[in-house]
Amino acid sequence: MAEPIPPHLVVLTGAGISAESGIQTFRADDGLWADHPIEEVATPEAWRRDPGRVLAFYNARRDQVRRARPNAAHQALAALEKAGLRVSIVTQNIDDLHERAGSRRVLHLHGEILKARSTVDRRMHYPLPRGGIELGDVCDKGSQLRPDVVWFGEAVPHFGEACDLVAEADLLLVVGTSLAVMPAASLLHHAPLDAPCVLVDPEAEALAPPGVTRLARPAGEGVPALVRHWKREGRLWMPEALLA
Ligand code: APR
């Protein structure tokens, strides 16, 4: 007899899942964009105007990521995959905390801070020179290296793949995102109509679109609680007990 197909959990994560690991989110009052305006550090125009400033901003982000460790939320998702469920993670985060926790299927919508690429050919990737990218570090075609991240105004190369994954979800778990950025936020519309969608975020009451179940807790508490139920039963569902 054929093995039963394990249920497919698709997880969309944002900066909030890494907050308890010490990585700053973006849109909080003390978030990254408060001190570093987007148009000065995270657009192609900013890069053309002042690449040194952009590199310094991302070198600091990289240092923060290197100091951070995966937290209970990253670890719970990795443990669920290890227990045999299909878990696909689509993350807006540029850190590698899902991978370091042990998750194997991770799609980075907005790129990866620990990679460098050419400015003339996005397929040319390079190991990070001396741990950070400086002005004068160039690719084989002689153009300046840049962080392999997606800036505002740039295309999101893996978006189609992310849509396909979400369209296969038996449950869509959304964690720690303000859902303020397109096209990532529109992924919720690609979930099958009969698949439950749950948002774990302290601000879930205010942020969740209609039809989305709200679990207003920090990721490090809400995600492991859900995962405990799912592992125990081997199926994906929304335990009412957690909503009380
Ligand atoms: N657990 C879960 N969620 C949390 C926690 C926590 N401990 N702490 C904060 N949050 C939530 C906030 O309530 C907020 O909804 O994390 C969310 C962070 O939102 P943003 O700062 O807007 O980050 P994100 O949604 O990931 O931003 C999307 O925008 O700036 C760009 O490219 C950047 O990938 C980023 C994208």
PDB file of C-alpha atoms and ligand atoms in Angstrom:
ATOM      1  CA  MET A   1       0.000   0.000   0.000  1.00  0.00           C
ATOM      2  CA  ALA A   2       1.265   3.518  -0.782  1.00  0.00           C
ATOM      3  CA  GLU A   3       2.503   5.574   2.167  1.00  0.00           C
ATOM      4  CA  PRO A   4       0.007   8.298   3.156  1.00  0.00           C
ATOM      5  CA  ILE A   5       1.162  11.763   2.041  1.00  0.00           C
ATOM      6  CA  PRO A   6       2.032  13.845   5.119  1.00  0.00           C
ATOM      7  CA  PRO A   7       0.132  17.119   5.477  1.00  0.00           C
ATOM      8  CA  HIS A   8       1.861  20.199   4.092  1.00  0.00           C
ATOM      9  CA  LEU A   9       2.447  23.129   6.407  1.00  0.00           C
ATOM     10  CA  VAL A  10       3.479  26.302   4.613  1.00  0.00           C
ATOM     11  CA  VAL A  11       4.890  29.010   6.868  1.00  0.00           C
ATOM     12  CA  LEU A  12       5.295  32.663   5.919  1.00  0.00           C
ATOM     13  CA  THR A  13       7.660  34.354   8.339  1.00  0.00           C
ATOM     14  CA  GLY A  14       8.657  37.966   8.898  1.00  0.00           C
ATOM     15  CA  ALA A  15      11.012  39.908  11.126  1.00  0.00           C
ATOM     16  CA  GLY A  16       8.937  39.124  14.244  1.00  0.00           C
ATOM     17  CA  ILE A  17      10.033  35.485  14.302  1.00  0.00           C
ATOM     18  CA  SER A  18      13.642  36.620  14.757  1.00  0.00           C
ATOM     19  CA  ALA A  19      12.845  39.385  17.275  1.00  0.00           C
ATOM     20  CA  GLU A  20      13.351  37.107  20.285  1.00  0.00           C
ATOM     21  CA  SER A  21      16.760  36.194  18.828  1.00  0.00           C
ATOM     22  CA  GLY A  22      17.785  39.839  19.122  1.00  0.00           C
ATOM     23  CA  ILE A  23      17.311  40.910  15.499  1.00  0.00           C
ATOM     24  CA  GLN A  24      15.493  44.230  15.137  1.00  0.00           C
ATOM     25  CA  THR A  25      12.188  44.370  13.278  1.00  0.00           C
ATOM     26  CA  PHE A  26      11.550  47.154  10.752  1.00  0.00           C
ATOM     27  CA  ARG A  27       8.369  49.058  11.484  1.00  0.00           C
ATOM     28  CA  ALA A  28       8.265  49.260  15.295  1.00  0.00           C
ATOM     29  CA  ASP A  29       8.815  52.733  16.826  1.00  0.00           C
ATOM     30  CA  ASP A  30      12.391  51.633  17.618  1.00  0.00           C
ATOM     31  CA  GLY A  31      12.610  49.523  14.424  1.00  0.00           C
ATOM     32  CA  LEU A  32      15.298  49.692  11.750  1.00  0.00           C
ATOM     33  CA  TRP A  33      13.440  52.042   9.449  1.00  0.00           C
ATOM     34  CA  ALA A  34      13.103  54.627  12.237  1.00  0.00           C
ATOM     35  CA  ASP A  35      16.872  55.289  12.263  1.00  0.00           C
ATOM     36  CA  HIS A  36      17.675  54.304   8.683  1.00  0.00           C
ATOM     37  CA  PRO A  37      15.139  55.694   6.197  1.00  0.00           C
ATOM     38  CA  ILE A  38      14.333  53.153   3.475  1.00  0.00           C
ATOM     39  CA  GLU A  39      15.110  55.587   0.677  1.00  0.00           C
ATOM     40  CA  GLU A  40      18.632  56.111   2.078  1.00  0.00           C
ATOM     41  CA  VAL A  41      19.669  52.464   2.500  1.00  0.00           C
ATOM     42  CA  ALA A  42      17.331  50.015   0.774  1.00  0.00           C
ATOM     43  CA  THR A  43      16.592  51.132  -2.786  1.00  0.00           C
ATOM     44  CA  PRO A  44      18.530  50.985  -6.084  1.00  0.00           C
ATOM     45  CA  GLU A  45      18.607  54.822  -6.025  1.00  0.00           C
ATOM     46  CA  ALA A  46      20.266  54.808  -2.572  1.00  0.00           C
ATOM     47  CA  TRP A  47      22.851  52.377  -3.931  1.00  0.00           C
ATOM     48  CA  ARG A  48      23.609  54.618  -6.911  1.00  0.00           C
ATOM     49  CA  ARG A  49      23.819  57.701  -4.693  1.00  0.00           C
ATOM     50  CA  ASP A  50      25.869  56.349  -1.803  1.00  0.00           C
ATOM     51  CA  PRO A  51      26.925  52.691  -2.053  1.00  0.00           C
ATOM     52  CA  GLY A  52      29.268  53.070   0.941  1.00  0.00           C
ATOM     53  CA  ARG A  53      26.353  53.952   3.199  1.00  0.00           C
ATOM     54  CA  VAL A  54      24.266  51.049   1.906  1.00  0.00           C
ATOM     55  CA  LEU A  55      27.141  48.604   2.434  1.00  0.00           C
ATOM     56  CA  ALA A  56      27.700  49.902   5.974  1.00  0.00           C
ATOM     57  CA  PHE A  57      24.000  49.418   6.775  1.00  0.00           C
ATOM     58  CA  TYR A  58      24.010  45.804   5.567  1.00  0.00           C
ATOM     59  CA  ASN A  59      27.392  45.032   7.157  1.00  0.00           C
ATOM     60  CA  ALA A  60      25.838  46.023  10.494  1.00  0.00           C
ATOM     61  CA  ARG A  61      22.770  43.830   9.784  1.00  0.00           C
ATOM     62  CA  ARG A  62      25.124  40.933   9.030  1.00  0.00           C
ATOM     63  CA  ASP A  63      26.969  41.395  12.332  1.00  0.00           C
ATOM     64  CA  GLN A  64      23.623  41.315  14.159  1.00  0.00           C
ATOM     65  CA  VAL A  65      22.652  38.088  12.370  1.00  0.00           C
ATOM     66  CA  ARG A  66      25.972  36.421  13.174  1.00  0.00           C
ATOM     67  CA  ARG A  67      25.538  37.165  16.886  1.00  0.00           C
ATOM     68  CA  ALA A  68      21.952  35.832  16.938  1.00  0.00           C
ATOM     69  CA  ARG A  69      20.842  32.273  17.656  1.00  0.00           C
ATOM     70  CA  PRO A  70      17.629  30.532  16.517  1.00  0.00           C
ATOM     71  CA  ASN A  71      14.863  30.773  19.113  1.00  0.00           C
ATOM     72  CA  ALA A  72      12.075  28.430  20.198  1.00  0.00           C
ATOM     73  CA  ALA A  73       9.917  29.325  17.170  1.00  0.00           C
ATOM     74  CA  HIS A  74      12.604  28.491  14.587  1.00  0.00           C
ATOM     75  CA  GLN A  75      13.425  25.316  16.512  1.00  0.00           C
ATOM     76  CA  ALA A  76       9.806  24.150  16.771  1.00  0.00           C
ATOM     77  CA  LEU A  77       9.323  24.443  12.979  1.00  0.00           C
ATOM     78  CA  ALA A  78      12.530  22.486  12.338  1.00  0.00           C
ATOM     79  CA  ALA A  79      11.453  19.801  14.835  1.00  0.00           C
ATOM     80  CA  LEU A  80       8.097  19.442  13.084  1.00  0.00           C
ATOM     81  CA  GLU A  81       9.841  18.792   9.784  1.00  0.00           C
ATOM     82  CA  LYS A  82      12.118  16.265  11.490  1.00  0.00           C
ATOM     83  CA  ALA A  83       9.022  14.534  12.883  1.00  0.00           C
ATOM     84  CA  GLY A  84       7.941  13.800   9.295  1.00  0.00           C
ATOM     85  CA  LEU A  85       5.487  16.562   8.373  1.00  0.00           C
ATOM     86  CA  ARG A  86       6.085  18.492   5.158  1.00  0.00           C
ATOM     87  CA  VAL A  87       7.130  21.961   6.207  1.00  0.00           C
ATOM     88  CA  SER A  88       7.926  24.645   3.632  1.00  0.00           C
ATOM     89  CA  ILE A  89       9.088  27.995   4.895  1.00  0.00           C
ATOM     90  CA  VAL A  90       8.757  31.159   2.851  1.00  0.00           C
ATOM     91  CA  THR A  91      10.594  33.870   4.737  1.00  0.00           C
ATOM     92  CA  GLN A  92      10.853  37.590   4.195  1.00  0.00           C
ATOM     93  CA  ASN A  93      13.888  37.517   6.471  1.00  0.00           C
ATOM     94  CA  ILE A  94      17.425  37.823   5.184  1.00  0.00           C
ATOM     95  CA  ASP A  95      18.893  36.011   8.212  1.00  0.00           C
ATOM     96  CA  ASP A  96      19.729  32.298   8.264  1.00  0.00           C
ATOM     97  CA  LEU A  97      18.072  31.377  11.567  1.00  0.00           C
ATOM     98  CA  HIS A  98      15.592  28.906  10.019  1.00  0.00           C
ATOM     99  CA  GLU A  99      18.474  27.031   8.393  1.00  0.00           C
ATOM    100  CA  ARG A 100      20.570  27.105  11.557  1.00  0.00           C
ATOM    101  CA  ALA A 101      17.627  25.640  13.495  1.00  0.00           C
ATOM    102  CA  GLY A 102      17.617  22.747  11.005  1.00  0.00           C
ATOM    103  CA  SER A 103      14.813  23.595   8.544  1.00  0.00           C
ATOM    104  CA  ARG A 104      15.677  22.264   5.090  1.00  0.00           C
ATOM    105  CA  ARG A 105      13.046  23.835   2.837  1.00  0.00           C
ATOM    106  CA  VAL A 106      13.464  27.589   3.175  1.00  0.00           C
ATOM    107  CA  LEU A 107      12.728  30.078   0.409  1.00  0.00           C
ATOM    108  CA  HIS A 108      14.131  33.575   0.977  1.00  0.00           C
ATOM    109  CA  LEU A 109      11.792  36.041  -0.720  1.00  0.00           C
ATOM    110  CA  HIS A 110      13.951  39.070   0.062  1.00  0.00           C
ATOM    111  CA  GLY A 111      17.375  37.469  -0.351  1.00  0.00           C
ATOM    112  CA  GLU A 112      20.118  36.476   2.065  1.00  0.00           C
ATOM    113  CA  ILE A 113      22.441  38.790   3.973  1.00  0.00           C
ATOM    114  CA  LEU A 114      25.191  36.166   4.193  1.00  0.00           C
ATOM    115  CA  LYS A 115      25.627  36.124   0.410  1.00  0.00           C
ATOM    116  CA  ALA A 116      27.207  38.637  -1.950  1.00  0.00           C
ATOM    117  CA  ARG A 117      26.471  39.090  -5.618  1.00  0.00           C
ATOM    118  CA  SER A 118      27.570  41.014  -8.640  1.00  0.00           C
ATOM    119  CA  THR A 119      25.835  44.300  -9.463  1.00  0.00           C
ATOM    120  CA  VAL A 120      25.805  43.542 -13.191  1.00  0.00           C
ATOM    121  CA  ASP A 121      24.732  39.893 -13.113  1.00  0.00           C
ATOM    122  CA  ARG A 122      22.454  38.648 -10.326  1.00  0.00           C
ATOM    123  CA  ARG A 123      23.440  35.028 -11.021  1.00  0.00           C
ATOM    124  CA  MET A 124      27.067  35.655 -10.027  1.00  0.00           C
ATOM    125  CA  HIS A 125      27.323  34.861  -6.320  1.00  0.00           C
ATOM    126  CA  TYR A 126      30.431  35.153  -4.168  1.00  0.00           C
ATOM    127  CA  PRO A 127      31.500  34.201  -0.673  1.00  0.00           C
ATOM    128  CA  LEU A 128      31.608  37.231   1.573  1.00  0.00           C
ATOM    129  CA  PRO A 129      35.000  38.920   1.435  1.00  0.00           C
ATOM    130  CA  ARG A 130      36.525  39.164   4.941  1.00  0.00           C
ATOM    131  CA  GLY A 131      33.098  38.853   6.499  1.00  0.00           C
ATOM    132  CA  GLY A 132      31.729  42.130   5.076  1.00  0.00           C
ATOM    133  CA  ILE A 133      31.441  43.829   1.683  1.00  0.00           C
ATOM    134  CA  GLU A 134      33.499  46.980   1.190  1.00  0.00           C
ATOM    135  CA  LEU A 135      33.783  49.444  -1.675  1.00  0.00           C
ATOM    136  CA  GLY A 136      36.298  47.986  -4.128  1.00  0.00           C
ATOM    137  CA  ASP A 137      35.249  44.338  -3.659  1.00  0.00           C
ATOM    138  CA  VAL A 138      34.369  43.397  -7.236  1.00  0.00           C
ATOM    139  CA  CYS A 139      32.973  40.448  -9.194  1.00  0.00           C
ATOM    140  CA  ASP A 140      34.769  38.659 -12.060  1.00  0.00           C
ATOM    141  CA  LYS A 141      33.317  41.223 -14.477  1.00  0.00           C
ATOM    142  CA  GLY A 142      34.840  44.032 -12.432  1.00  0.00           C
ATOM    143  CA  SER A 143      31.616  45.433 -10.962  1.00  0.00           C
ATOM    144  CA  GLN A 144      31.152  46.247  -7.282  1.00  0.00           C
ATOM    145  CA  LEU A 145      29.729  43.440  -5.099  1.00  0.00           C
ATOM    146  CA  ARG A 146      26.476  44.068  -3.247  1.00  0.00           C
ATOM    147  CA  PRO A 147      24.502  42.132  -0.641  1.00  0.00           C
ATOM    148  CA  ASP A 148      22.247  39.481  -2.184  1.00  0.00           C
ATOM    149  CA  VAL A 149      19.095  41.114  -0.879  1.00  0.00           C
ATOM    150  CA  VAL A 150      15.990  42.493  -2.597  1.00  0.00           C
ATOM    151  CA  TRP A 151      15.591  46.254  -2.283  1.00  0.00           C
ATOM    152  CA  PHE A 152      12.365  48.244  -2.485  1.00  0.00           C
ATOM    153  CA  GLY A 153      11.542  48.736  -6.149  1.00  0.00           C
ATOM    154  CA  GLU A 154      13.279  45.536  -7.262  1.00  0.00           C
ATOM    155  CA  ALA A 155      11.644  42.363  -8.563  1.00  0.00           C
ATOM    156  CA  VAL A 156      11.115  39.482  -6.117  1.00  0.00           C
ATOM    157  CA  PRO A 157      12.672  36.567  -8.026  1.00  0.00           C
ATOM    158  CA  HIS A 158      11.189  33.691  -5.993  1.00  0.00           C
ATOM    159  CA  PHE A 159       7.657  35.050  -5.784  1.00  0.00           C
ATOM    160  CA  GLY A 160       6.195  32.606  -8.332  1.00  0.00           C
ATOM    161  CA  GLU A 161       7.691  29.658  -6.473  1.00  0.00           C
ATOM    162  CA  ALA A 162       6.282  31.014  -3.198  1.00  0.00           C
ATOM    163  CA  CYS A 163       2.783  31.287  -4.740  1.00  0.00           C
ATOM    164  CA  ASP A 164       2.980  27.651  -5.876  1.00  0.00           C
ATOM    165  CA  LEU A 165       3.962  26.488  -2.384  1.00  0.00           C
ATOM    166  CA  VAL A 166       1.196  28.441  -0.662  1.00  0.00           C
ATOM    167  CA  ALA A 167      -1.327  27.072  -3.156  1.00  0.00           C
ATOM    168  CA  GLU A 168      -0.484  23.550  -1.893  1.00  0.00           C
ATOM    169  CA  ALA A 169      -0.837  24.343   1.819  1.00  0.00           C
ATOM    170  CA  ASP A 170      -3.023  22.256   4.104  1.00  0.00           C
ATOM    171  CA  LEU A 171      -2.518  25.045   6.647  1.00  0.00           C
ATOM    172  CA  LEU A 172      -0.845  28.418   6.184  1.00  0.00           C
ATOM    173  CA  LEU A 173       0.956  29.655   9.275  1.00  0.00           C
ATOM    174  CA  VAL A 174       1.983  33.312   9.183  1.00  0.00           C
ATOM    175  CA  VAL A 175       4.423  34.462  11.872  1.00  0.00           C
ATOM    176  CA  GLY A 176       5.718  37.871  12.919  1.00  0.00           C
ATOM    177  CA  THR A 177       4.931  40.072   9.965  1.00  0.00           C
ATOM    178  CA  SER A 178       3.042  43.344   9.674  1.00  0.00           C
ATOM    179  CA  LEU A 179       1.874  42.248   6.194  1.00  0.00           C
ATOM    180  CA  ALA A 180       2.774  45.747   5.031  1.00  0.00           C
ATOM    181  CA  VAL A 181       4.976  44.793   2.088  1.00  0.00           C
ATOM    182  CA  MET A 182       3.883  43.571  -1.325  1.00  0.00           C
ATOM    183  CA  PRO A 183       4.019  41.150  -2.969  1.00  0.00           C
ATOM    184  CA  ALA A 184       4.780  39.048   0.157  1.00  0.00           C
ATOM    185  CA  ALA A 185       1.534  40.027   1.919  1.00  0.00           C
ATOM    186  CA  SER A 186      -0.527  38.963  -1.091  1.00  0.00           C
ATOM    187  CA  LEU A 187       0.629  35.350  -0.622  1.00  0.00           C
ATOM    188  CA  LEU A 188      -2.258  34.864   1.808  1.00  0.00           C
ATOM    189  CA  HIS A 189      -4.646  35.083  -1.156  1.00  0.00           C
ATOM    190  CA  HIS A 190      -2.972  32.111  -2.823  1.00  0.00           C
ATOM    191  CA  ALA A 191      -3.889  29.626  -0.084  1.00  0.00           C
ATOM    192  CA  PRO A 192      -6.610  27.074  -0.907  1.00  0.00           C
ATOM    193  CA  LEU A 193      -9.994  28.302   0.333  1.00  0.00           C
ATOM    194  CA  ASP A 194     -10.402  25.327   2.675  1.00  0.00           C
ATOM    195  CA  ALA A 195      -6.929  25.654   4.239  1.00  0.00           C
ATOM    196  CA  PRO A 196      -6.920  27.330   7.661  1.00  0.00           C
ATOM    197  CA  CYS A 197      -4.683  30.376   7.940  1.00  0.00           C
ATOM    198  CA  VAL A 198      -3.266  31.401  11.339  1.00  0.00           C
ATOM    199  CA  LEU A 199      -1.306  34.558  12.205  1.00  0.00           C
ATOM    200  CA  VAL A 200       0.999  34.406  15.258  1.00  0.00           C
ATOM    201  CA  ASP A 201       1.988  37.961  16.149  1.00  0.00           C
ATOM    202  CA  PRO A 202       1.503  40.061  19.310  1.00  0.00           C
ATOM    203  CA  GLU A 203      -0.397  42.511  17.065  1.00  0.00           C
ATOM    204  CA  ALA A 204      -2.446  39.806  15.354  1.00  0.00           C
ATOM    205  CA  GLU A 205      -5.797  41.342  16.348  1.00  0.00           C
ATOM    206  CA  ALA A 206      -5.030  44.498  14.422  1.00  0.00           C
ATOM    207  CA  LEU A 207      -3.107  42.941  11.532  1.00  0.00           C
ATOM    208  CA  ALA A 208      -4.949  39.789  10.472  1.00  0.00           C
ATOM    209  CA  PRO A 209      -7.132  40.139   7.386  1.00  0.00           C
ATOM    210  CA  PRO A 210     -10.688  38.725   7.584  1.00  0.00           C
ATOM    211  CA  GLY A 211     -10.799  34.922   7.693  1.00  0.00           C
ATOM    212  CA  VAL A 212      -7.387  34.609   9.332  1.00  0.00           C
ATOM    213  CA  THR A 213      -7.237  33.130  12.850  1.00  0.00           C
ATOM    214  CA  ARG A 214      -5.377  35.399  15.264  1.00  0.00           C
ATOM    215  CA  LEU A 215      -2.972  34.072  17.872  1.00  0.00           C
ATOM    216  CA  ALA A 216      -1.813  37.217  19.647  1.00  0.00           C
ATOM    217  CA  ARG A 217       1.367  35.865  21.222  1.00  0.00           C
ATOM    218  CA  PRO A 218       5.100  36.189  20.663  1.00  0.00           C
ATOM    219  CA  ALA A 219       6.455  33.678  18.157  1.00  0.00           C
ATOM    220  CA  GLY A 220       8.613  31.912  20.747  1.00  0.00           C
ATOM    221  CA  GLU A 221       5.476  31.003  22.679  1.00  0.00           C
ATOM    222  CA  GLY A 222       2.748  30.695  20.014  1.00  0.00           C
ATOM    223  CA  VAL A 223       4.629  28.614  17.436  1.00  0.00           C
ATOM    224  CA  PRO A 224       5.890  25.904  19.851  1.00  0.00           C
ATOM    225  CA  ALA A 225       2.364  25.669  21.339  1.00  0.00           C
ATOM    226  CA  LEU A 226       0.842  25.009  17.902  1.00  0.00           C
ATOM    227  CA  VAL A 227       3.600  22.591  16.970  1.00  0.00           C
ATOM    228  CA  ARG A 228       3.068  20.561  20.165  1.00  0.00           C
ATOM    229  CA  HIS A 229      -0.580  19.982  19.155  1.00  0.00           C
ATOM    230  CA  TRP A 230       0.324  19.136  15.540  1.00  0.00           C
ATOM    231  CA  LYS A 231       3.072  16.692  16.485  1.00  0.00           C
ATOM    232  CA  ARG A 232       0.836  14.933  18.997  1.00  0.00           C
ATOM    233  CA  GLU A 233      -1.934  14.393  16.456  1.00  0.00           C
ATOM    234  CA  GLY A 234       0.073  14.164  13.223  1.00  0.00           C
ATOM    235  CA  ARG A 235      -2.376  16.533  11.539  1.00  0.00           C
ATOM    236  CA  LEU A 236      -2.610  20.269  11.014  1.00  0.00           C
ATOM    237  CA  TRP A 237      -5.528  22.026  12.682  1.00  0.00           C
ATOM    238  CA  MET A 238      -6.280  25.081  14.769  1.00  0.00           C
ATOM    239  CA  PRO A 239      -6.662  24.005  18.421  1.00  0.00           C
ATOM    240  CA  GLU A 240      -9.455  26.105  19.931  1.00  0.00           C
ATOM    241  CA  ALA A 241      -7.854  25.722  23.375  1.00  0.00           C
ATOM    242  CA  LEU A 242      -5.010  28.028  22.321  1.00  0.00           C
ATOM    243  CA  LEU A 243      -7.395  30.817  21.424  1.00  0.00           C
ATOM    244  CA  ALA A 244      -9.012  31.026  24.860  1.00  0.00           C
TER     245      ALA A 244
HETATM  246  N1  APR B   1       6.893  37.385  17.878  1.00  0.00           N
HETATM  247  C1  APR B   1       6.110  37.522  16.773  1.00  0.00           C
HETATM  248  N2  APR B   1       5.940  38.686  16.138  1.00  0.00           N
HETATM  249  C2  APR B   1       6.565  39.766  16.647  1.00  0.00           C
HETATM  250  C3  APR B   1       7.396  39.705  17.775  1.00  0.00           C
HETATM  251  C4  APR B   1       7.545  38.446  18.414  1.00  0.00           C
HETATM  252  N3  APR B   1       8.301  38.280  19.493  1.00  0.00           N
HETATM  253  N4  APR B   1       7.878  40.956  18.010  1.00  0.00           N
HETATM  254  C5  APR B   1       7.373  41.749  17.049  1.00  0.00           C
HETATM  255  N5  APR B   1       6.577  41.039  16.223  1.00  0.00           N
HETATM  256  C6  APR B   1       5.830  41.459  15.046  1.00  0.00           C
HETATM  257  C7  APR B   1       5.313  42.890  15.055  1.00  0.00           C
HETATM  258  O1  APR B   1       4.079  42.968  15.765  1.00  0.00           O
HETATM  259  C8  APR B   1       5.138  43.146  13.561  1.00  0.00           C
HETATM  260  O2  APR B   1       3.831  42.785  13.118  1.00  0.00           O
HETATM  261  O3  APR B   1       6.679  41.390  13.926  1.00  0.00           O
HETATM  262  C9  APR B   1       6.150  42.217  12.896  1.00  0.00           C
HETATM  263  C10 APR B   1       7.312  42.910  12.225  1.00  0.00           C
HETATM  264  O4  APR B   1       6.830  43.704  11.181  1.00  0.00           O
HETATM  265  P1  APR B   1       7.835  44.513  10.227  1.00  0.00           P
HETATM  266  O5  APR B   1       8.847  45.224  11.049  1.00  0.00           O
HETATM  267  O6  APR B   1       7.007  45.302   9.297  1.00  0.00           O
HETATM  268  O7  APR B   1       8.622  43.325   9.462  1.00  0.00           O
HETATM  269  P2  APR B   1       8.155  42.459   8.212  1.00  0.00           P
HETATM  270  O8  APR B   1       6.674  42.301   8.168  1.00  0.00           O
HETATM  271  O9  APR B   1       8.988  41.235   8.220  1.00  0.00           O
HETATM  272  O10 APR B   1       8.605  43.382   7.017  1.00  0.00           O
HETATM  273  C11 APR B   1       8.508  42.890   5.703  1.00  0.00           C
HETATM  274  O11 APR B   1       9.623  44.782   4.834  1.00  0.00           O
HETATM  275  O12 APR B   1      11.186  46.319   5.336  1.00  0.00           O
HETATM  276  C12 APR B   1      10.940  45.238   4.555  1.00  0.00           C
HETATM  277  O13 APR B   1      12.358  43.738   3.489  1.00  0.00           O
HETATM  278  C13 APR B   1      11.883  44.090   4.772  1.00  0.00           C
HETATM  279  O14 APR B   1      11.378  41.718   4.835  1.00  0.00           O
HETATM  280  C14 APR B   1      11.010  42.996   5.328  1.00  0.00           C
HETATM  281  C15 APR B   1       9.630  43.385   4.858  1.00  0.00           C
END
